[in-house]
Short mmCIF file of C-alpha atoms and ligand atoms in Angstrom, two decimals:
data_model
loop_
_atom_site.label_atom_id
_atom_site.label_comp_id
_atom_site.label_asym_id
_atom_site.label_seq_id
_atom_site.Cartn_x
_atom_site.Cartn_y
_atom_site.Cartn_z
CA UNK A 66 183.48 74.63 115.71
CA UNK A 67 180.89 73.18 113.33
CA UNK A 68 179.84 75.30 110.40
CA UNK A 69 176.50 77.06 110.38
CA UNK A 70 173.90 75.73 107.96
CA UNK A 71 170.48 76.66 106.65
CA UNK A 72 167.49 74.84 108.13
CA UNK A 73 166.40 71.68 106.29
CA UNK A 74 163.83 72.53 103.63
CA UNK A 75 164.67 76.24 103.67
CA UNK A 76 166.77 77.32 100.72
CA UNK A 77 168.93 80.21 99.66
CA UNK A 78 168.17 81.51 96.20
CA UNK A 79 171.52 82.42 94.72
CA UNK A 80 172.24 85.23 92.24
CA UNK A 81 172.43 82.82 89.27
CA UNK A 82 168.85 81.74 90.09
CA UNK A 83 167.32 85.09 90.96
CA UNK A 84 167.04 86.09 87.29
CA UNK A 85 164.35 83.40 86.95
CA UNK A 86 162.57 84.64 90.02
CA UNK A 87 162.65 88.25 88.91
CA UNK A 88 161.44 87.33 85.44
CA UNK A 89 158.57 85.31 86.94
CA UNK A 90 157.64 88.07 89.36
CA UNK A 91 157.70 90.75 86.68
CA UNK A 92 155.57 88.79 84.21
CA UNK A 93 153.06 87.87 86.92
CA UNK A 94 152.73 91.37 88.33
CA UNK A 95 152.26 92.76 84.79
CA UNK A 96 149.50 90.26 83.99
CA UNK A 97 147.80 90.86 87.36
CA UNK A 98 147.99 94.60 86.78
CA UNK A 99 146.39 94.19 83.37
CA UNK A 100 143.33 92.66 85.10
CA UNK A 101 143.14 95.45 87.68
CA UNK A 102 144.45 93.48 90.67
CA UNK A 103 146.25 95.48 93.36
CA UNK A 104 149.07 94.26 95.57
CA UNK A 105 148.55 93.83 99.30
CA UNK A 106 151.48 93.12 101.65
CA UNK A 107 150.76 91.02 104.70
CA UNK A 108 152.69 89.94 107.79
CA UNK A 109 154.47 86.61 107.76
CA UNK A 110 153.32 85.81 111.31
CA UNK A 111 149.71 85.70 112.51
CA UNK A 112 147.86 84.43 115.57
CA UNK A 113 147.65 80.63 115.45
CA UNK A 114 143.89 80.85 115.95
CA UNK A 115 143.48 82.51 112.54
CA UNK A 116 144.74 79.39 110.75
CA UNK A 117 142.90 76.96 113.01
CA UNK A 118 139.63 78.74 112.35
CA UNK A 119 140.07 79.09 108.58
CA UNK A 120 142.07 76.14 107.26
CA UNK A 121 140.31 73.67 109.59
CA UNK A 122 141.40 71.58 112.59
CA UNK A 123 141.56 68.24 110.78
CA UNK A 124 143.63 69.27 107.76
CA UNK A 125 147.23 68.20 107.19
CA UNK A 126 148.38 71.78 107.60
CA UNK A 127 146.86 72.40 111.02
CA UNK A 128 147.39 68.87 112.33
CA UNK A 129 151.05 68.53 111.52
CA UNK A 130 152.60 71.20 109.32
CA UNK A 131 152.43 74.52 111.14
CA UNK A 132 155.41 76.32 112.64
CA UNK A 133 153.74 77.55 115.82
CA UNK A 134 155.41 79.02 118.85
CA UNK A 135 154.72 81.16 121.87
CA UNK A 136 156.12 84.66 121.84
CA UNK A 137 157.55 86.28 124.97
CA UNK A 138 154.08 87.34 125.94
CA UNK A 139 152.72 83.78 125.87
CA UNK A 140 150.68 84.35 122.67
CA UNK A 141 150.52 81.45 120.25
CA UNK A 142 151.78 82.65 116.87
CA UNK A 143 152.32 80.80 113.59
CA UNK A 144 154.51 81.39 110.55
CA UNK A 145 151.87 81.59 107.84
CA UNK A 146 151.39 78.28 105.98
CA UNK A 147 149.31 80.01 103.29
CA UNK A 148 148.11 83.49 102.42
CA UNK A 149 144.33 83.45 102.13
CA UNK A 150 143.63 83.51 105.87
CA UNK A 151 145.84 86.56 106.46
CA UNK A 152 144.40 88.32 103.43
CA UNK A 153 140.84 87.78 104.69
CA UNK A 154 141.88 88.99 108.13
CA UNK A 155 143.34 92.15 106.58
CA UNK A 156 140.35 93.04 104.37
CA UNK A 157 137.99 92.57 107.32
CA UNK A 158 140.23 94.52 109.68
CA UNK A 159 140.54 97.46 107.26
CA UNK A 160 136.88 97.46 106.18
CA UNK A 161 137.73 96.92 102.53
CA UNK A 162 134.69 94.80 101.75
CA UNK A 163 132.10 97.48 101.01
CA UNK A 164 132.98 97.09 97.32
CA UNK A 165 134.53 94.15 95.43
CA UNK A 166 138.28 93.78 95.87
CA UNK A 167 140.80 92.23 93.51
CA UNK A 168 144.05 91.60 95.37
CA UNK A 169 147.32 89.75 95.12
CA UNK A 170 150.28 89.11 97.40
CA UNK A 171 153.59 87.35 97.24
CA UNK A 172 155.96 85.94 99.78
CA UNK A 173 157.28 83.06 101.86
CA UNK A 174 155.04 80.40 103.41
CA UNK A 175 156.07 77.78 105.95
CA UNK A 176 154.99 74.17 106.32
CA UNK A 177 156.72 71.37 108.17
CA UNK A 178 156.65 68.84 105.33
CA UNK A 179 159.05 66.23 104.06
CA UNK A 180 161.42 68.20 101.82
CA UNK A 181 161.85 66.95 98.25
CA UNK A 182 162.01 68.39 94.76
CA UNK A 183 159.30 71.05 94.52
CA UNK A 184 158.45 70.75 98.21
CA UNK A 185 160.20 72.91 100.79
CA UNK A 186 159.52 73.94 104.35
CA UNK A 187 159.93 77.57 103.43
CA UNK A 188 158.45 78.07 99.98
CA UNK A 189 157.09 81.06 98.11
CA UNK A 190 153.67 81.73 96.73
CA UNK A 191 151.93 84.35 94.72
CA UNK A 192 148.31 84.42 95.81
CA UNK A 193 145.36 86.12 94.17
CA UNK A 194 141.98 86.76 95.82
CA UNK A 195 138.74 88.36 94.63
CA UNK A 196 136.16 89.37 97.23
CA UNK A 197 132.53 90.37 96.97
CA UNK A 198 131.49 88.64 93.74
CA UNK A 199 129.28 85.57 94.00
CA UNK A 200 128.78 84.88 90.30
CA UNK A 201 130.90 82.52 88.18
CA UNK A 202 132.08 85.28 85.84
CA UNK A 203 134.77 86.04 88.41
CA UNK A 204 135.72 82.35 88.58
CA UNK A 205 136.19 82.49 84.81
CA UNK A 206 138.20 85.71 85.06
CA UNK A 207 140.63 84.21 87.55
CA UNK A 208 141.10 81.11 85.46
CA UNK A 209 141.53 83.09 82.21
CA UNK A 210 144.12 85.17 84.02
CA UNK A 211 146.11 82.09 84.99
CA UNK A 212 145.90 80.77 81.42
CA UNK A 213 147.26 84.10 80.19
CA UNK A 214 150.11 83.80 82.67
CA UNK A 215 151.20 80.44 81.29
CA UNK A 216 151.17 81.88 77.80
CA UNK A 217 153.18 84.90 78.91
CA UNK A 218 155.70 82.63 80.64
CA UNK A 219 155.95 80.31 77.64
CA UNK A 220 154.86 77.19 79.55
CA UNK A 221 151.28 76.83 78.34
CA UNK A 222 151.91 73.53 76.51
CA UNK A 223 153.14 71.96 79.72
CA UNK A 224 150.18 72.62 82.00
CA UNK A 225 146.64 71.28 82.20
CA UNK A 226 143.66 72.80 83.99
CA UNK A 227 141.62 70.49 86.21
CA UNK A 228 138.27 71.73 87.36
CA UNK A 229 135.52 70.58 89.67
CA UNK A 230 132.64 71.85 91.75
CA UNK A 231 132.39 70.64 95.33
CA UNK A 232 129.01 72.31 95.87
CA UNK A 233 127.51 74.00 98.91
CA UNK A 234 128.45 72.90 102.40
CA UNK A 235 125.01 71.24 102.76
CA UNK A 236 125.48 69.28 99.53
CA UNK A 237 128.91 68.26 100.71
CA UNK A 238 127.54 67.08 104.06
CA UNK A 239 125.05 64.81 102.28
CA UNK A 240 127.76 63.51 100.00
CA UNK A 241 130.11 63.00 102.90
CA UNK A 242 127.56 60.79 104.66
CA UNK A 243 127.04 58.71 101.51
CA UNK A 244 130.80 58.37 100.98
CA UNK A 245 131.46 57.38 104.58
CA UNK A 246 128.75 54.73 104.60
CA UNK A 247 130.10 53.27 101.35
CA UNK A 248 133.73 53.27 102.48
CA UNK A 249 132.90 52.00 105.96
CA UNK A 250 131.58 48.79 104.37
CA UNK A 251 135.03 48.28 102.83
CA UNK A 252 137.12 49.48 105.76
CA UNK A 253 139.51 46.51 105.46
CA UNK A 254 140.53 47.50 101.93
CA UNK A 255 141.43 51.07 102.90
CA UNK A 256 144.97 52.27 103.61
CA UNK A 257 145.73 53.47 107.15
CA UNK A 258 145.61 57.16 106.32
CA UNK A 259 142.22 56.76 104.72
CA UNK A 260 140.84 54.81 107.71
CA UNK A 261 141.90 57.69 109.94
CA UNK A 262 140.33 60.20 107.56
CA UNK A 263 137.06 58.29 107.52
CA UNK A 264 136.29 59.83 110.90
CA UNK A 265 137.99 63.17 110.44
CA UNK A 266 138.10 64.39 106.84
CA UNK A 267 136.60 61.72 104.54
CA UNK A 268 136.60 63.88 101.40
CA UNK A 269 140.40 63.86 101.49
CA UNK A 270 140.22 60.11 100.84
CA UNK A 271 139.30 61.01 97.26
CA UNK A 272 142.87 62.37 96.98
CA UNK A 273 144.46 59.11 98.09
CA UNK A 274 147.26 57.80 95.88
CA UNK A 275 146.95 54.32 97.39
CA UNK A 276 146.07 51.77 94.63
CA UNK A 277 143.64 49.66 96.72
CA UNK A 278 141.85 52.78 97.92
CA UNK A 279 141.78 54.10 94.37
CA UNK A 280 140.17 50.86 93.18
CA UNK A 281 137.56 51.12 95.89
CA UNK A 282 136.79 54.71 94.97
CA UNK A 283 135.86 53.67 91.44
CA UNK A 284 132.59 52.27 92.83
CA UNK A 285 131.99 55.07 95.35
CA UNK A 286 129.12 57.55 95.10
CA UNK A 287 130.05 60.57 92.97
CA UNK A 288 130.13 64.10 94.36
CA UNK A 289 128.60 65.41 91.13
CA UNK A 290 125.36 63.53 91.91
CA UNK A 291 124.98 65.39 95.19
CA UNK A 292 125.50 68.96 93.97
CA UNK A 293 122.87 71.57 94.81
CA UNK A 294 121.08 73.30 91.95
CA UNK A 295 122.92 76.61 92.31
CA UNK A 296 126.38 75.00 92.30
CA UNK A 297 125.39 72.95 89.28
CA UNK A 298 124.21 76.04 87.36
CA UNK A 299 127.26 78.10 88.34
CA UNK A 300 129.58 75.32 87.26
CA UNK A 301 127.82 75.01 83.92
CA UNK A 302 128.14 78.76 83.39
CA UNK A 303 131.84 78.70 84.30
CA UNK A 304 132.43 75.93 81.75
CA UNK A 305 130.48 77.90 79.15
CA UNK A 306 132.61 81.01 79.72
CA UNK A 307 135.84 79.04 79.55
CA UNK A 308 134.72 77.31 76.35
CA UNK A 309 133.85 80.66 74.81
CA UNK A 310 137.28 82.04 75.69
CA UNK A 311 138.97 78.84 74.41
CA UNK A 312 140.51 77.96 77.76
CA UNK A 313 140.85 74.15 77.73
CA UNK A 314 140.11 72.21 80.94
CA UNK A 315 139.42 68.72 82.20
CA UNK A 316 136.66 68.10 84.71
CA UNK A 317 138.16 65.98 87.49
CA UNK A 318 135.35 64.71 89.75
CA UNK A 319 137.92 63.59 92.38
CA UNK A 320 139.42 67.05 92.82
CA UNK A 321 138.45 68.22 96.32
CA UNK A 322 141.37 70.36 97.66
CA UNK A 323 142.79 69.93 101.13
CA UNK A 324 141.47 72.95 102.98
CA UNK A 325 138.09 73.12 104.72
CA UNK A 326 137.03 76.54 103.51
CA UNK A 327 136.36 75.79 99.84
CA UNK A 328 132.95 75.47 98.18
CA UNK A 329 131.66 75.36 94.59
CA UNK A 330 134.53 75.88 92.11
CA UNK A 331 137.90 74.26 92.81
CA UNK A 332 140.73 74.05 90.30
CA UNK A 333 144.35 73.08 89.86
CA UNK A 334 146.89 73.58 87.11
CA UNK A 335 149.08 70.51 86.90
CA UNK A 336 152.15 69.61 84.91
CA UNK A 337 153.84 66.29 84.16
CA UNK A 338 157.26 67.99 84.05
CA UNK A 339 157.95 68.04 87.78
CA UNK A 340 157.40 64.49 88.97
CA UNK A 341 155.23 64.00 92.04
CA UNK A 342 154.98 67.72 92.87
CA UNK A 343 153.01 68.53 89.73
CA UNK A 344 150.53 71.14 90.96
CA UNK A 345 151.80 74.62 90.15
CA UNK A 346 148.65 76.59 90.91
CA UNK A 347 145.57 75.74 92.95
CA UNK A 348 142.53 77.46 94.30
CA UNK A 349 138.82 77.72 94.63
CA UNK A 350 135.82 79.56 95.95
CA UNK A 351 135.43 80.20 99.68
CA UNK A 352 132.10 81.94 100.16
CA UNK A 353 131.84 81.21 103.89
CA UNK A 354 135.33 82.19 104.99
CA UNK A 355 134.95 85.92 105.52
CA UNK A 356 131.95 85.44 107.80
CA UNK A 357 133.66 82.55 109.55
CA UNK A 358 136.50 84.93 110.45
CA UNK A 359 134.14 87.55 111.83
CA UNK A 360 133.51 89.75 108.77
CA UNK A 361 130.17 90.41 107.16
CA UNK A 362 129.20 87.57 104.84
CA UNK A 363 131.15 88.16 101.61
CA UNK A 364 131.87 85.67 98.84
CA UNK A 365 135.46 85.08 97.83
CA UNK A 366 137.56 83.11 95.41
CA UNK A 367 141.31 82.80 95.01
CA UNK A 368 144.29 80.71 94.11
CA UNK A 369 147.97 80.42 94.90
CA UNK A 370 150.95 79.50 92.76
CA UNK A 371 154.14 77.94 94.07
CA UNK A 372 157.07 79.99 92.79
CA UNK A 373 159.67 77.23 93.29
CA UNK A 374 157.62 74.92 91.10
CA UNK A 375 157.13 77.61 88.47
CA UNK A 376 160.87 78.25 88.36
CA UNK A 377 161.45 74.49 87.96
CA UNK A 378 158.86 74.50 85.20
CA UNK A 379 160.55 77.39 83.40
CA UNK A 380 163.78 75.44 83.53
CA UNK A 381 162.15 72.16 82.50
CA UNK A 382 160.43 73.90 79.60
CA UNK A 383 163.88 75.19 78.64
CA UNK A 384 162.67 78.74 78.77
CA UNK A 385 165.90 80.53 78.01
CA UNK A 386 166.06 83.90 79.66
CA UNK A 387 168.03 86.71 78.12
CA UNK A 388 171.33 86.51 79.95
CA UNK A 389 171.84 89.63 81.98
CA UNK A 390 175.54 90.35 82.40
CA UNK A 391 176.51 91.32 85.91
CA UNK A 392 178.24 94.40 84.53
CA UNK A 393 178.40 96.60 81.43
CA UNK A 394 181.55 98.35 82.55
CA UNK A 395 184.43 97.31 84.76
CA UNK A 396 186.49 100.18 86.10
CA UNK A 397 190.19 99.57 86.47
CA UNK A 398 192.05 102.06 88.66
CA UNK A 399 195.68 101.45 89.53
CA UNK A 400 197.27 103.74 92.09
CA UNK A 401 195.99 106.29 94.60
CA UNK A 402 195.57 109.19 92.16
CA UNK A 403 193.79 106.95 89.63
CA UNK A 404 191.49 105.59 92.35
CA UNK A 405 190.44 109.10 93.29
CA UNK A 406 189.93 110.29 89.70
CA UNK A 407 187.96 107.15 88.81
CA UNK A 408 185.82 107.34 91.93
CA UNK A 409 184.71 110.88 91.18
CA UNK A 410 184.23 110.29 87.45
CA UNK A 411 182.22 107.10 87.92
CA UNK A 412 179.86 108.64 90.46
CA UNK A 413 179.23 111.33 87.85
CA UNK A 414 178.76 108.75 85.08
CA UNK A 415 176.16 106.88 87.15
CA UNK A 416 174.29 110.17 87.42
CA UNK A 417 174.28 110.58 83.65
CA UNK A 418 173.73 106.96 82.55
CA UNK A 419 171.81 105.33 85.39
CA UNK A 420 170.88 102.26 83.33
CA UNK A 421 174.50 101.13 82.94
CA UNK A 422 175.76 98.50 85.35
CA UNK A 423 179.15 99.72 86.44
CA UNK A 424 181.42 97.67 88.67
CA UNK A 425 184.27 99.68 90.02
CA UNK A 426 187.28 97.66 90.98
CA UNK A 427 187.83 97.92 94.73
CA UNK A 428 190.58 96.56 96.91
CA UNK A 429 193.67 97.73 95.02
CA UNK A 430 196.05 95.36 93.23
CA UNK A 431 198.21 95.63 90.14
CA UNK A 432 197.01 96.87 86.78
CA UNK A 433 197.43 93.36 85.39
CA UNK A 434 195.36 91.63 88.06
CA UNK A 435 192.62 94.24 87.71
CA UNK A 436 192.49 93.70 83.94
CA UNK A 437 192.08 89.95 84.56
CA UNK A 438 189.10 90.68 86.79
CA UNK A 439 187.65 92.98 84.13
CA UNK A 440 187.87 90.13 81.59
CA UNK A 441 186.22 87.68 83.95
CA UNK A 442 183.43 90.07 84.90
CA UNK A 443 181.54 89.61 81.65
CA UNK A 444 181.50 93.39 81.13
CA UNK A 445 181.51 94.80 77.62
CA UNK A 446 184.08 97.48 78.35
CA UNK A 447 186.85 98.27 80.74
CA UNK A 448 187.25 101.90 81.73
CA UNK A 449 190.88 102.33 82.65
CA UNK A 450 192.53 104.89 84.87
CA UNK A 451 196.28 104.73 85.41
CA UNK A 452 198.65 107.44 86.59
CA UNK A 453 198.77 109.02 83.12
CA UNK A 454 195.01 109.24 82.80
CA UNK A 455 194.69 110.65 86.32
CA UNK A 456 197.24 113.34 85.56
CA UNK A 457 195.75 114.23 82.16
CA UNK A 458 192.06 114.11 83.11
CA UNK A 459 191.42 111.37 80.57
CA UNK A 460 190.21 107.76 80.61
CA UNK A 461 190.90 104.77 78.35
CA UNK A 462 187.88 102.84 77.07
CA UNK A 463 188.72 99.28 76.07
CA UNK A 464 186.22 96.92 74.44
CA UNK A 465 186.35 93.49 76.10
CA UNK A 466 183.81 91.51 74.15
CA UNK A 467 184.08 92.75 70.60
CA UNK A 468 186.72 93.87 68.12
CA UNK A 469 187.82 97.46 68.26
CA UNK A 470 190.65 99.68 69.34
CA UNK A 471 190.87 101.06 72.79
CA UNK A 472 190.42 104.80 72.86
CA UNK A 473 191.70 107.46 75.16
CA UNK A 474 189.38 110.41 75.69
CA UNK A 475 188.63 113.28 78.02
CA UNK A 476 186.66 112.16 81.08
CA UNK A 477 183.97 114.67 80.10
CA UNK A 478 183.49 112.85 76.77
CA UNK A 479 183.03 109.32 78.07
CA UNK A 480 179.30 109.56 78.88
CA UNK A 481 178.51 110.68 75.35
CA UNK A 482 180.74 107.98 73.87
CA UNK A 483 179.10 105.23 75.92
CA UNK A 484 175.58 106.51 75.30
CA UNK A 485 176.20 106.35 71.57
CA UNK A 486 177.83 102.92 71.65
CA UNK A 487 175.19 101.35 73.91
CA UNK A 488 172.36 102.36 71.59
CA UNK A 489 174.14 101.71 68.29
CA UNK A 490 175.13 98.15 69.27
CA UNK A 491 171.56 97.13 70.15
CA UNK A 492 168.71 96.69 67.70
P1 ATP B 1406 150.42 69.80 97.42
O1 ATP B 1406 149.27 68.91 97.06
O2 ATP B 1406 151.49 69.81 96.40
O3 ATP B 1406 150.91 69.57 98.81
P2 ATP B 1406 148.74 71.87 98.45
O4 ATP B 1406 147.38 71.49 98.04
O5 ATP B 1406 149.18 71.61 99.84
O6 ATP B 1406 149.82 71.27 97.42
P3 ATP B 1406 148.16 74.69 98.33
O7 ATP B 1406 148.01 74.87 99.78
O8 ATP B 1406 146.97 74.69 97.48
O9 ATP B 1406 149.03 73.38 98.06
O10 ATP B 1406 149.22 75.74 97.77
C1 ATP B 1406 149.18 76.24 96.44
C2 ATP B 1406 150.46 75.95 95.70
O11 ATP B 1406 151.59 76.26 96.49
C3 ATP B 1406 150.66 74.50 95.34
O12 ATP B 1406 149.95 74.16 94.19
C4 ATP B 1406 152.15 74.45 95.11
O13 ATP B 1406 152.48 74.98 93.84
C5 ATP B 1406 152.65 75.38 96.16
N1 ATP B 1406 153.09 74.65 97.36
C6 ATP B 1406 152.33 74.16 98.37
N2 ATP B 1406 153.09 73.57 99.30
C7 ATP B 1406 154.39 73.69 98.88
C8 ATP B 1406 155.65 73.30 99.42
N3 ATP B 1406 155.76 72.69 100.60
N4 ATP B 1406 156.77 73.59 98.70
C9 ATP B 1406 156.68 74.23 97.51
N5 ATP B 1406 155.52 74.62 96.96
C10 ATP B 1406 154.38 74.37 97.63
MG1 MG B 1407 150.31 70.12 100.70
#
């Protein structure tokens, strides 16, 4: 029989890796908490229509990346490819929009893409959304928050903020017409993808990596010249706030973002440490989305970070995490009576010193083989019960990592002994 395997592009995250993930998650949730953002937990599956209506029919995601299926009831459902749509659905459904909301969520997203470094089919995002604030002070807050995150994670020298305004939907329509008429005159010089996008999603052509298309774009009309007055003023204010807070950025007039729902501010944090998959965080304003999904018109802005890419960045930036040993104590117990005495004593010890990581040997075996496992475990001490200890109500404490004699003591004394030695050896 052939062996079972994980699905292509969907990865296990093994225990040696999870310390990075936990570190990342803890730092991020602390920073988000310090700005007053609250966590919301959302389903992984939604009606397909939600994504079609929000992300847009002619985007890469909806055209070719969604995992959609019919459930047993014939409903079309989709594994979420991103989090904003579900978050908007939830705040509308639960009537949370009477006052501004600052929210975040975390979890797996699914896109049928070509797997490569930093690009999976199941990947994980932390998303942040702020609802009900139309002014650019909130844009600045979100961006300052991300900058603080990079500092907290120790990767700030490796990322760069790119910023743009894509204006109101009316401004974008005018620009779109100008861009299409320019590019249509040079249709022959465009790559195939861009020719297709000319009729469907011409702004995405600005994203093209194709050299000939890039060359053509150098002479194309600029989005900045088509911005409406309000977008222009808001963008200027955002830049002013970022300057005042010393958050460096680069204005990238080609930055448009791939989803239909954005307007005004769009931004990306990019790194040159991860090869082609260099965007670690991306977002923008989406003032029309709530109404588009049936809620009362409410402005919104948000971003999402890819956790896989952030973990790769931590590694690339050689962020060394404090190694967390799997165990502080390894409990050796040879023989039936010792097993029983150790079992009872260790349950009691866990009650008294809940912060200690105690691995109790299970599965029997000789004293010698158990001691070998204790050595391999990385624990600082072995707690040893043999027949003598079981009979006498004592335990032997043996240091495994440092010099020092092993000591035999009453079981009742071991918690005090360990408490003293754990604190005195730190600091
Ligand atoms: P890209 O241009 O890299 O495809 P995107 O514009 O499709 O990104 P968003 O939808 O804005 O990405 O998602 C926000 C972030 O989520 C990205 O900046 C990236 O860090 C991460 N991300 C997106 N798609 C993937 C994926 N398939 N695998 C891993 N991370 C991803
Ligand atoms: Mg993508």
